[in-house]
């Protein structure tokens, strides 16, 4: 398959654009990518440094909280108060001793919203002390709601510290053991995220900072607010930093925003737009000059060539050439066109003279009798060779030649003779188109000896075949002859559809207007019927309800021939 050729104008304009604009676009794009990547790497390094400093501060504060929880066990105050309670059973004394200890030890530390100890023995009340950022009854109610969940998790914790995130609140819990290393109480600290994680909250990162403290994961948002991390389609992108807090894993991840060079530097967009605005006038001027000096004269040459090819030989280009080169092309084209016209006229005269001589020679050598004799010899040769099919086709062709030549010069023939012409034509058609053509004949035998105009039915059949059946190489065709109130009715019906153009053409030919193409046969039949019978004969072509096309010829009863002598 040949590749379609592009025009010279398209090729040159494309070359200008590629050689002029594409390098500018490549350079600007490459600069944007490199600058964006460099800036993003620099931003990540800066965020990593800030995050490491903030994570170290958080590590220090969490370490202090861990040490405070250990000190509650090491001081022994709570353990001694619990032993006295086991001896005397005074719960109020235990509550006061523990509450006084926690108030003196931790109430002024702002890292805790509340510190409370819950004893595992049944019937012993809880002891609380509120930290420096106390929230009163709201914190107390919150602790009461979360205590069962904390104790359930701490049953098998031994002396290990565990972290819990419950309803956005972060707890650190540790079991207290007696001398037999049996847990008798749990100390829980409600941490204040605004005091512990404020270095992370101050980082300028989109979406907050994600913190993983052992198995407890949460987001630190601006203001020290903790939130559940959102599910990510993939791994969290950004920079990460991990440290250890007394054996506990602390991992901090900060998301980094993708850097958009054009969005971050609007001046670059204006610079590129200004450069394009300066380049564009030069590009337009180059295209305009090319169009004037190359495209327009080339179009004039192409149009002149098309007019010469369409038959307008000798056509001259009268436009003024824009440059010397095309001026020479115009002169050469005009001379060539004029010479072509002269040569064509000479060739036409010579050809006409030659054709006339050949026609006269053929007319003198070939006669209808000669043609029939020749076909008869070919027919005998086919019969002797056993080729019955070729023989039948030759006989059908001979019948068609007899009908066309009309050596007897008869204007009226029997219906049976007209049907022989039709049969000969249809035999040739079936041989040409194959088994897809189906012929149905419905002939009233009482009409076979009735006289009708010669070659009045065969042109109608030929028109039906060439109009639809030959185009599809298949179809049905009906030929009918019957009497209706003494009139002879001949019908040719075939499968097909009339377009609006066909209907218009049929209306014109039935009205006597000139016709061309396959409708010439219908026009000749219509004129002969009018000449022979006047208004007593009819020719109609119409579509039927069954989706076929029906051509009907109605002839007056025998003896009503008005113009037989004139026709003869």
XYZ file of C-alpha atoms in Angstrom:
568
model
C 0.000 0.000 0.000
C 1.514 3.303 -1.101
C 2.025 5.966 1.497
C 0.029 9.171 0.916
C 2.256 12.062 -0.082
C 2.115 15.345 1.802
C 2.038 18.735 0.137
C 5.105 20.940 -0.164
C 3.448 23.580 2.007
C 2.752 21.116 4.787
C 6.290 19.762 4.618
C 7.976 23.150 4.778
C 5.719 24.504 7.534
C 6.328 21.332 9.549
C 10.079 21.731 9.032
C 9.964 25.342 10.232
C 7.999 24.398 13.322
C 10.279 21.442 14.125
C 13.521 23.360 13.616
C 12.329 26.495 15.400
C 9.789 25.711 18.092
C 10.665 22.145 19.067
C 14.190 22.994 20.367
C 12.707 25.800 22.468
C 10.086 23.446 23.920
C 12.718 20.774 24.627
C 15.064 23.218 26.367
C 12.284 24.739 28.500
C 10.891 21.310 29.428
C 14.338 19.948 30.329
C 15.085 22.985 32.461
C 11.771 22.600 34.229
C 12.365 18.920 34.965
C 15.930 19.456 36.230
C 15.032 22.507 38.323
C 11.983 20.766 39.767
C 13.978 17.669 40.672
C 16.766 19.747 42.222
C 14.311 21.792 44.253
C 12.448 18.715 45.465
C 15.657 17.017 46.580
C 16.697 20.181 48.400
C 13.280 20.416 50.067
C 13.469 16.770 51.148
C 16.902 17.323 52.693
C 15.607 20.342 54.579
C 12.512 18.477 55.782
C 14.667 15.518 56.849
C 16.943 17.760 58.909
C 13.979 19.486 60.592
C 12.253 16.162 61.169
C 15.328 14.596 62.768
C 15.608 17.515 65.189
C 11.896 17.342 66.018
C 12.000 13.548 66.412
C 14.911 13.816 68.844
C 12.925 16.253 71.007
C 9.917 13.897 70.923
C 12.254 11.013 71.795
C 13.571 12.946 74.809
C 10.065 13.761 76.107
C 8.823 10.215 75.650
C 11.946 8.959 77.454
C 11.102 11.268 80.356
C 7.573 9.862 80.443
C 8.951 6.295 80.467
C 11.340 7.220 83.287
C 8.461 8.750 85.269
C 6.452 5.541 84.960
C 9.454 3.518 86.174
C 10.013 5.902 89.079
C 6.495 5.204 90.371
C 7.582 1.587 90.777
C 11.076 2.364 92.086
C 9.980 4.896 94.755
C 7.953 2.215 96.584
C 5.392 4.680 97.933
C 2.483 3.058 96.133
C 3.678 -0.461 97.023
C 3.987 0.444 100.755
C 0.531 2.027 100.801
C -0.902 -1.056 99.139
C 0.718 -3.349 101.782
C -0.765 -1.296 104.610
C -4.154 -1.566 102.908
C -3.823 -5.348 102.788
C -3.143 -5.347 106.572
C -5.721 -2.847 107.856
C -8.219 -2.748 104.953
C -8.557 1.063 105.026
C -9.212 2.053 101.365
C -9.425 5.768 102.167
C -5.872 5.750 103.521
C -4.661 4.025 100.343
C -6.465 6.588 98.152
C -4.980 9.538 100.082
C -1.454 8.173 100.127
C -1.407 7.414 96.405
C -3.142 10.657 95.453
C -0.719 12.739 97.534
C 2.243 10.967 95.978
C 1.053 11.489 92.409
C 0.176 15.125 93.089
C 3.635 15.880 94.514
C 5.462 13.864 91.883
C 3.661 14.538 88.573
C 0.872 17.101 88.852
C 3.062 19.966 87.634
C 4.391 18.102 84.598
C 2.625 19.460 81.483
C 3.375 16.325 79.466
C 0.410 14.594 81.180
C -3.242 15.491 81.105
C -3.792 12.950 83.894
C -1.942 10.147 85.692
C -3.987 7.479 87.424
C -3.367 4.157 89.164
C -5.870 1.312 89.132
C -5.485 -1.603 91.549
C -6.338 -5.099 90.408
C -7.941 -6.231 93.709
C -11.725 -6.212 93.656
C -13.459 -3.536 95.622
C -10.578 -1.050 95.643
C -11.387 2.350 94.102
C -9.155 4.077 91.590
C -6.839 6.922 92.535
C -6.357 9.894 90.242
C -4.270 12.977 90.039
C -4.699 15.537 87.261
C -1.687 17.068 85.539
C -0.845 20.676 84.780
C -3.249 20.786 81.765
C -6.175 19.403 83.757
C -9.550 19.321 82.048
C -11.609 18.548 85.138
C -14.593 16.271 84.965
C -14.312 15.742 81.218
C -10.932 14.037 81.628
C -12.199 12.011 84.567
C -15.166 10.745 82.546
C -12.852 9.944 79.628
C -10.527 7.934 81.912
C -13.448 5.970 83.331
C -14.565 5.033 79.798
C -11.117 3.905 78.648
C -9.900 2.127 81.820
C -11.555 -1.278 81.069
C -9.904 -1.452 77.634
C -6.509 -0.512 79.092
C -6.696 -3.103 81.898
C -7.738 -5.804 79.420
C -4.634 -5.150 77.321
C -2.331 -4.975 80.378
C -3.242 -8.391 81.857
C -0.365 -10.165 80.087
C 1.987 -7.184 79.782
C 4.162 -8.007 82.814
C 6.409 -4.923 83.307
C 6.376 -3.861 79.645
C 5.180 -0.400 78.719
C 2.388 -0.247 76.157
C 0.910 2.647 74.207
C -2.800 2.969 73.341
C -4.678 5.363 71.036
C -8.329 5.476 72.178
C -10.740 8.002 70.649
C -7.845 10.279 69.644
C -6.225 10.140 73.124
C -2.748 8.624 73.643
C -2.146 6.555 76.818
C 1.062 5.025 78.176
C 0.502 2.195 80.677
C 2.798 0.095 82.931
C 2.047 -2.641 85.488
C 3.310 -2.315 89.116
C 4.716 -5.555 90.640
C 5.030 -6.613 94.254
C 7.992 -8.466 95.804
C 6.757 -11.724 94.269
C 6.744 -10.080 90.802
C 2.968 -10.236 90.638
C 1.102 -7.304 89.109
C -1.070 -5.608 91.703
C -1.792 -2.280 89.898
C -1.472 -0.441 86.596
C -0.245 3.114 86.269
C -1.594 4.867 83.153
C -0.591 8.268 81.845
C -2.852 10.277 79.563
C -0.233 12.080 77.474
C -0.743 15.623 76.192
C 0.140 15.508 72.445
C 0.410 19.282 72.266
C 3.315 19.106 74.784
C 5.045 15.975 73.490
C 4.559 16.147 69.712
C 4.507 19.917 69.166
C 7.946 19.853 67.403
C 6.433 17.511 64.795
C 3.226 19.563 64.528
C 5.301 22.643 63.650
C 6.831 20.948 60.591
C 5.550 22.453 57.353
C 4.392 19.244 55.664
C 1.133 18.555 53.778
C -1.218 16.125 55.488
C 0.562 16.164 58.874
C 3.223 13.778 60.171
C 2.645 10.058 60.646
C 4.038 8.599 63.885
C 4.419 4.886 64.621
C 5.033 4.132 68.319
C 5.436 0.367 68.572
C 2.151 -0.913 67.092
C 0.308 2.349 67.728
C 0.109 4.513 64.574
C -1.417 7.992 64.344
C -1.167 11.335 62.580
C 0.068 14.459 64.317
C -1.810 17.398 62.856
C -1.203 21.128 63.457
C -2.108 22.073 67.063
C -0.968 18.695 68.428
C -4.189 16.901 67.414
C -3.931 13.144 66.958
C -5.945 11.385 64.274
C -6.239 7.963 62.733
C -4.060 7.694 59.598
C -5.914 7.495 56.316
C -5.565 4.414 54.149
C -3.109 4.955 51.291
C -3.265 3.312 47.865
C 0.468 2.614 48.138
C 3.351 3.326 50.442
C 3.493 6.766 52.052
C 5.832 8.946 50.016
C 8.186 11.324 51.739
C 11.059 11.123 54.253
C 11.209 8.878 57.323
C 13.276 8.812 60.525
C 13.339 6.093 63.184
C 14.732 6.155 66.747
C 14.412 4.008 69.855
C 12.862 5.091 73.182
C 14.033 2.729 75.936
C 13.578 -0.253 73.600
C 10.391 1.065 71.973
C 10.356 1.847 68.256
C 9.526 5.412 67.283
C 9.161 6.032 63.534
C 8.288 9.410 62.028
C 7.257 9.869 58.376
C 6.617 13.254 56.755
C 4.874 13.500 53.425
C 6.501 15.752 50.853
C 4.430 17.667 48.356
C 5.283 17.147 44.698
C 6.983 20.227 43.379
C 5.378 21.939 40.379
C 7.869 24.257 38.759
C 5.341 26.322 36.807
C 2.975 26.644 39.741
C 5.746 27.630 42.122
C 7.362 30.038 39.656
C 4.661 31.894 37.686
C 7.303 34.191 36.225
C 8.644 31.298 34.146
C 5.281 30.916 32.420
C 5.220 34.611 31.569
C 8.787 34.373 30.265
C 7.950 31.465 27.980
C 4.782 33.218 26.787
C 6.784 36.377 26.022
C 9.381 34.370 24.098
C 6.646 32.625 22.110
C 5.030 35.992 21.420
C 8.315 37.301 20.015
C 8.914 34.189 17.915
C 5.354 33.942 16.580
C 5.458 37.072 14.334
C 8.619 35.815 12.634
C 7.009 32.423 12.132
C 3.858 33.995 10.669
C 5.963 36.188 8.355
C 7.917 33.130 7.130
C 4.708 31.199 6.457
C 3.136 34.203 4.673
C 6.189 34.652 2.416
C 6.237 30.948 1.650
C 2.518 30.999 0.853
C 2.867 33.982 -1.503
C 5.999 32.873 -3.354
C 5.487 29.080 -3.369
C 2.038 27.883 -2.286
C -0.132 30.279 -4.345
C 1.761 29.841 -7.667
C 1.901 26.072 -7.084
C -1.881 26.056 -6.607
C -2.288 27.983 -9.870
C -0.195 25.377 -11.700
C -2.173 22.508 -10.173
C -5.524 24.079 -11.104
C -4.311 24.709 -14.658
C -3.172 21.091 -14.910
C -6.592 19.873 -13.675
C -8.385 21.986 -16.299
C -6.188 20.638 -19.076
C -6.781 17.055 -17.913
C -10.521 17.680 -17.821
C -10.455 18.496 -21.535
C -9.771 22.242 -21.605
C -6.694 21.875 -23.790
C -4.912 25.084 -24.616
C -5.727 26.638 -21.231
C -3.430 29.556 -20.403
C -2.326 30.808 -16.967
C -2.918 34.554 -16.942
C -1.769 35.244 -13.357
C 1.281 37.387 -12.741
C 4.118 35.221 -11.350
C 5.517 36.300 -7.929
C 9.114 35.454 -8.822
C 11.388 34.621 -11.755
C 11.329 30.849 -11.277
C 7.560 30.518 -11.385
C 7.432 33.009 -14.266
C 9.465 30.577 -16.346
C 7.223 27.696 -15.231
C 4.107 29.657 -16.276
C 5.567 30.378 -19.748
C 6.594 26.740 -20.261
C 3.189 25.492 -19.123
C 1.299 27.840 -21.458
C 3.451 26.791 -24.423
C 2.998 23.108 -23.555
C -0.784 23.519 -23.190
C -1.081 25.255 -26.588
C 1.099 22.647 -28.283
C -0.965 19.879 -26.689
C -4.137 21.436 -28.067
C -2.638 21.635 -31.572
C -1.411 18.043 -31.464
C -4.749 16.792 -30.155
C -6.669 18.512 -32.932
C -4.357 17.038 -35.566
C -4.573 13.596 -33.978
C -8.384 13.820 -33.807
C -8.672 14.682 -37.497
C -6.362 11.839 -38.445
C -8.237 9.385 -36.219
C -11.618 10.389 -37.641
C -10.367 9.892 -41.183
C -8.918 6.482 -40.280
C -12.134 5.359 -38.544
C -14.267 6.388 -41.503
C -12.046 4.367 -43.813
C -12.255 1.331 -41.558
C -16.027 1.591 -41.309
C -16.392 1.751 -45.047
C -14.126 -1.296 -45.406
C -16.145 -3.265 -42.869
C -19.436 -2.234 -44.406
C -18.264 -3.496 -47.736
C -17.068 -6.824 -46.337
C -19.587 -7.697 -43.653
C -23.311 -8.243 -44.229
C -26.054 -9.821 -42.104
C -25.980 -12.872 -44.369
C -22.202 -13.135 -43.853
C -22.624 -12.883 -40.039
C -25.321 -15.551 -39.946
C -23.264 -17.890 -42.098
C -20.252 -17.349 -39.861
C -22.277 -18.060 -36.696
C -23.710 -21.184 -38.349
C -20.198 -22.472 -39.097
C -19.123 -21.774 -35.460
C -22.276 -23.510 -34.239
C -21.528 -26.663 -36.285
C -17.968 -26.668 -35.008
C -19.261 -26.482 -31.413
C -21.738 -29.322 -32.029
C -19.037 -31.499 -33.568
C -16.812 -30.789 -30.544
C -19.666 -31.822 -28.233
C -19.861 -28.395 -26.573
C -23.636 -28.054 -26.377
C -23.448 -25.074 -24.073
C -21.455 -22.983 -26.538
C -23.753 -24.160 -29.320
C -26.833 -23.055 -27.380
C -25.288 -19.661 -26.687
C -24.452 -19.202 -30.382
C -28.019 -20.079 -31.359
C -29.346 -17.578 -28.800
C -26.976 -14.923 -30.141
C -28.081 -15.687 -33.713
C -31.702 -15.259 -32.654
C -30.855 -11.902 -31.081
C -29.033 -10.791 -34.229
C -32.040 -11.709 -36.396
C -34.279 -9.688 -34.111
C -31.946 -6.693 -34.158
C -31.320 -6.717 -37.932
C -34.961 -7.268 -38.911
C -34.107 -8.490 -42.366
C -37.804 -9.137 -43.073
C -38.561 -5.485 -42.168
C -41.744 -6.424 -40.257
C -43.166 -4.027 -37.675
C -45.655 -6.630 -36.340
C -44.760 -10.199 -35.321
C -46.441 -13.006 -33.399
C -46.183 -13.055 -29.617
C -44.498 -16.458 -29.809
C -41.716 -14.950 -31.965
C -41.229 -12.072 -29.505
C -40.992 -14.600 -26.688
C -38.289 -16.432 -28.651
C -36.240 -13.234 -28.650
C -36.873 -12.877 -24.883
C -35.913 -16.524 -24.280
C -32.704 -16.104 -26.291
C -31.767 -12.993 -24.300
C -32.597 -14.610 -20.927
C -30.602 -17.722 -21.852
C -27.521 -15.561 -22.404
C -28.211 -13.709 -19.126
C -28.498 -16.951 -17.146
C -25.240 -18.156 -18.615
C -23.635 -14.864 -17.657
C -25.019 -14.466 -14.125
C -25.379 -18.109 -13.109
C -27.999 -19.969 -11.065
C -28.869 -16.906 -8.954
C -31.276 -15.684 -11.677
C -34.756 -17.237 -11.528
C -37.178 -16.745 -14.444
C -40.910 -17.346 -14.072
C -43.130 -17.287 -17.199
C -46.893 -17.033 -17.026
C -48.070 -17.003 -20.662
C -51.625 -17.476 -21.852
C -51.115 -19.872 -24.805
C -54.232 -18.533 -26.472
C -52.299 -15.307 -27.120
C -49.220 -16.872 -28.764
C -50.563 -16.221 -32.284
C -51.639 -12.681 -31.531
C -49.591 -10.015 -33.310
C -47.713 -7.387 -31.332
C -45.107 -4.764 -32.283
C -41.691 -6.312 -32.879
C -39.075 -5.904 -30.096
C -41.674 -4.456 -27.694
C -41.142 -6.910 -24.784
C -37.430 -7.706 -24.975
C -36.247 -4.101 -24.174
C -38.470 -4.126 -21.047
C -36.883 -7.425 -19.895
C -33.401 -6.104 -20.661
C -34.067 -2.940 -18.664
C -35.182 -5.006 -15.637
C -32.085 -7.211 -15.827
C -29.576 -4.394 -16.224
C -31.261 -2.118 -13.659
C -31.303 -4.493 -10.671
C -30.626 -8.185 -11.345
C -27.238 -7.794 -13.038
C -26.092 -5.402 -10.280
C -26.756 -8.087 -7.629
C -25.933 -11.148 -9.818
C -29.204 -12.678 -8.597
C -32.931 -12.109 -8.426
C -36.340 -13.219 -9.680
C -38.016 -12.064 -12.869
C -41.578 -12.764 -14.010
C -42.775 -12.503 -17.644
C -46.532 -12.586 -18.107
C -48.937 -12.378 -21.067
C -52.703 -12.444 -20.583
C -55.905 -10.968 -21.985
C -57.963 -8.417 -20.096
C -61.281 -7.269 -21.645
C -59.943 -8.056 -25.109
C -56.682 -6.143 -24.527
C -53.302 -7.852 -24.645
C -51.418 -7.230 -21.395
C -47.666 -7.890 -21.204
C -45.977 -7.637 -17.792
C -42.362 -7.805 -16.635
C -41.921 -7.880 -12.864
C -38.605 -8.180 -11.017
C -37.117 -7.778 -7.566
C -35.744 -4.311 -7.008
C -36.261 -0.864 -5.504
C -36.866 2.437 -7.263
C -34.908 5.396 -5.977
C -36.283 8.907 -6.197
C -33.916 9.502 -9.128
C -35.350 6.423 -10.880
C -38.920 7.645 -10.381
C -38.028 11.053 -11.769
C -36.299 9.462 -14.791
C -39.306 7.207 -15.498
C -41.730 10.162 -15.289
C -39.606 12.079 -17.762
C -39.272 9.272 -20.333
C -42.988 8.406 -20.166
C -43.708 12.071 -20.851
C -41.497 11.984 -23.970
C -38.435 13.730 -22.561
C -34.976 12.571 -23.775
C -33.413 9.745 -21.813
C -29.923 8.321 -21.475
C -28.358 5.137 -20.147
C -30.445 2.014 -19.407
C -33.717 3.947 -19.736
C -33.294 4.473 -23.503
C -35.041 1.151 -24.207
C -38.103 2.213 -22.191
C -38.247 5.533 -24.012
C -38.128 3.822 -27.451
C -40.912 1.393 -26.464
C -43.052 4.291 -25.224
C -42.542 6.280 -28.462
C -43.351 3.279 -30.684
C -46.543 2.523 -28.718
C -47.690 6.104 -29.135
C -46.821 6.049 -32.814
C -48.685 2.767 -33.443
C -51.698 3.039 -31.133
C -51.912 6.627 -29.938
C -53.661 6.946 -26.573
C -55.134 3.410 -26.737
C -51.860 1.817 -25.618
C -50.281 2.284 -22.207
C -46.895 1.744 -20.557
C -46.605 1.935 -16.793
C -43.700 1.311 -14.389
C -44.585 1.130 -10.676
C -43.642 -0.442 -7.360
C -45.845 -3.195 -5.953
C -46.885 -3.908 -2.380
C -44.657 -7.007 -2.473
C -41.573 -4.823 -2.900
C -41.009 -5.484 -6.610
C -40.963 -3.307 -9.742
C -43.687 -3.978 -12.319
C -43.621 -2.777 -15.944
C -47.022 -3.242 -17.729
C -47.767 -2.825 -21.453
C -51.418 -2.662 -22.439
C -52.227 -3.141 -26.146
C -55.663 -2.502 -27.669
C -57.625 -5.406 -29.191
C -56.386 -6.634 -32.603
C -57.452 -4.446 -35.510
C -57.009 -1.134 -33.657
C -53.655 -0.340 -35.200
C -53.903 3.374 -36.121
C -50.549 4.122 -37.672
C -49.429 0.822 -39.104
C -48.780 2.214 -42.566
C -46.840 5.157 -41.209
C -44.830 2.826 -38.990
C -44.139 0.515 -41.933
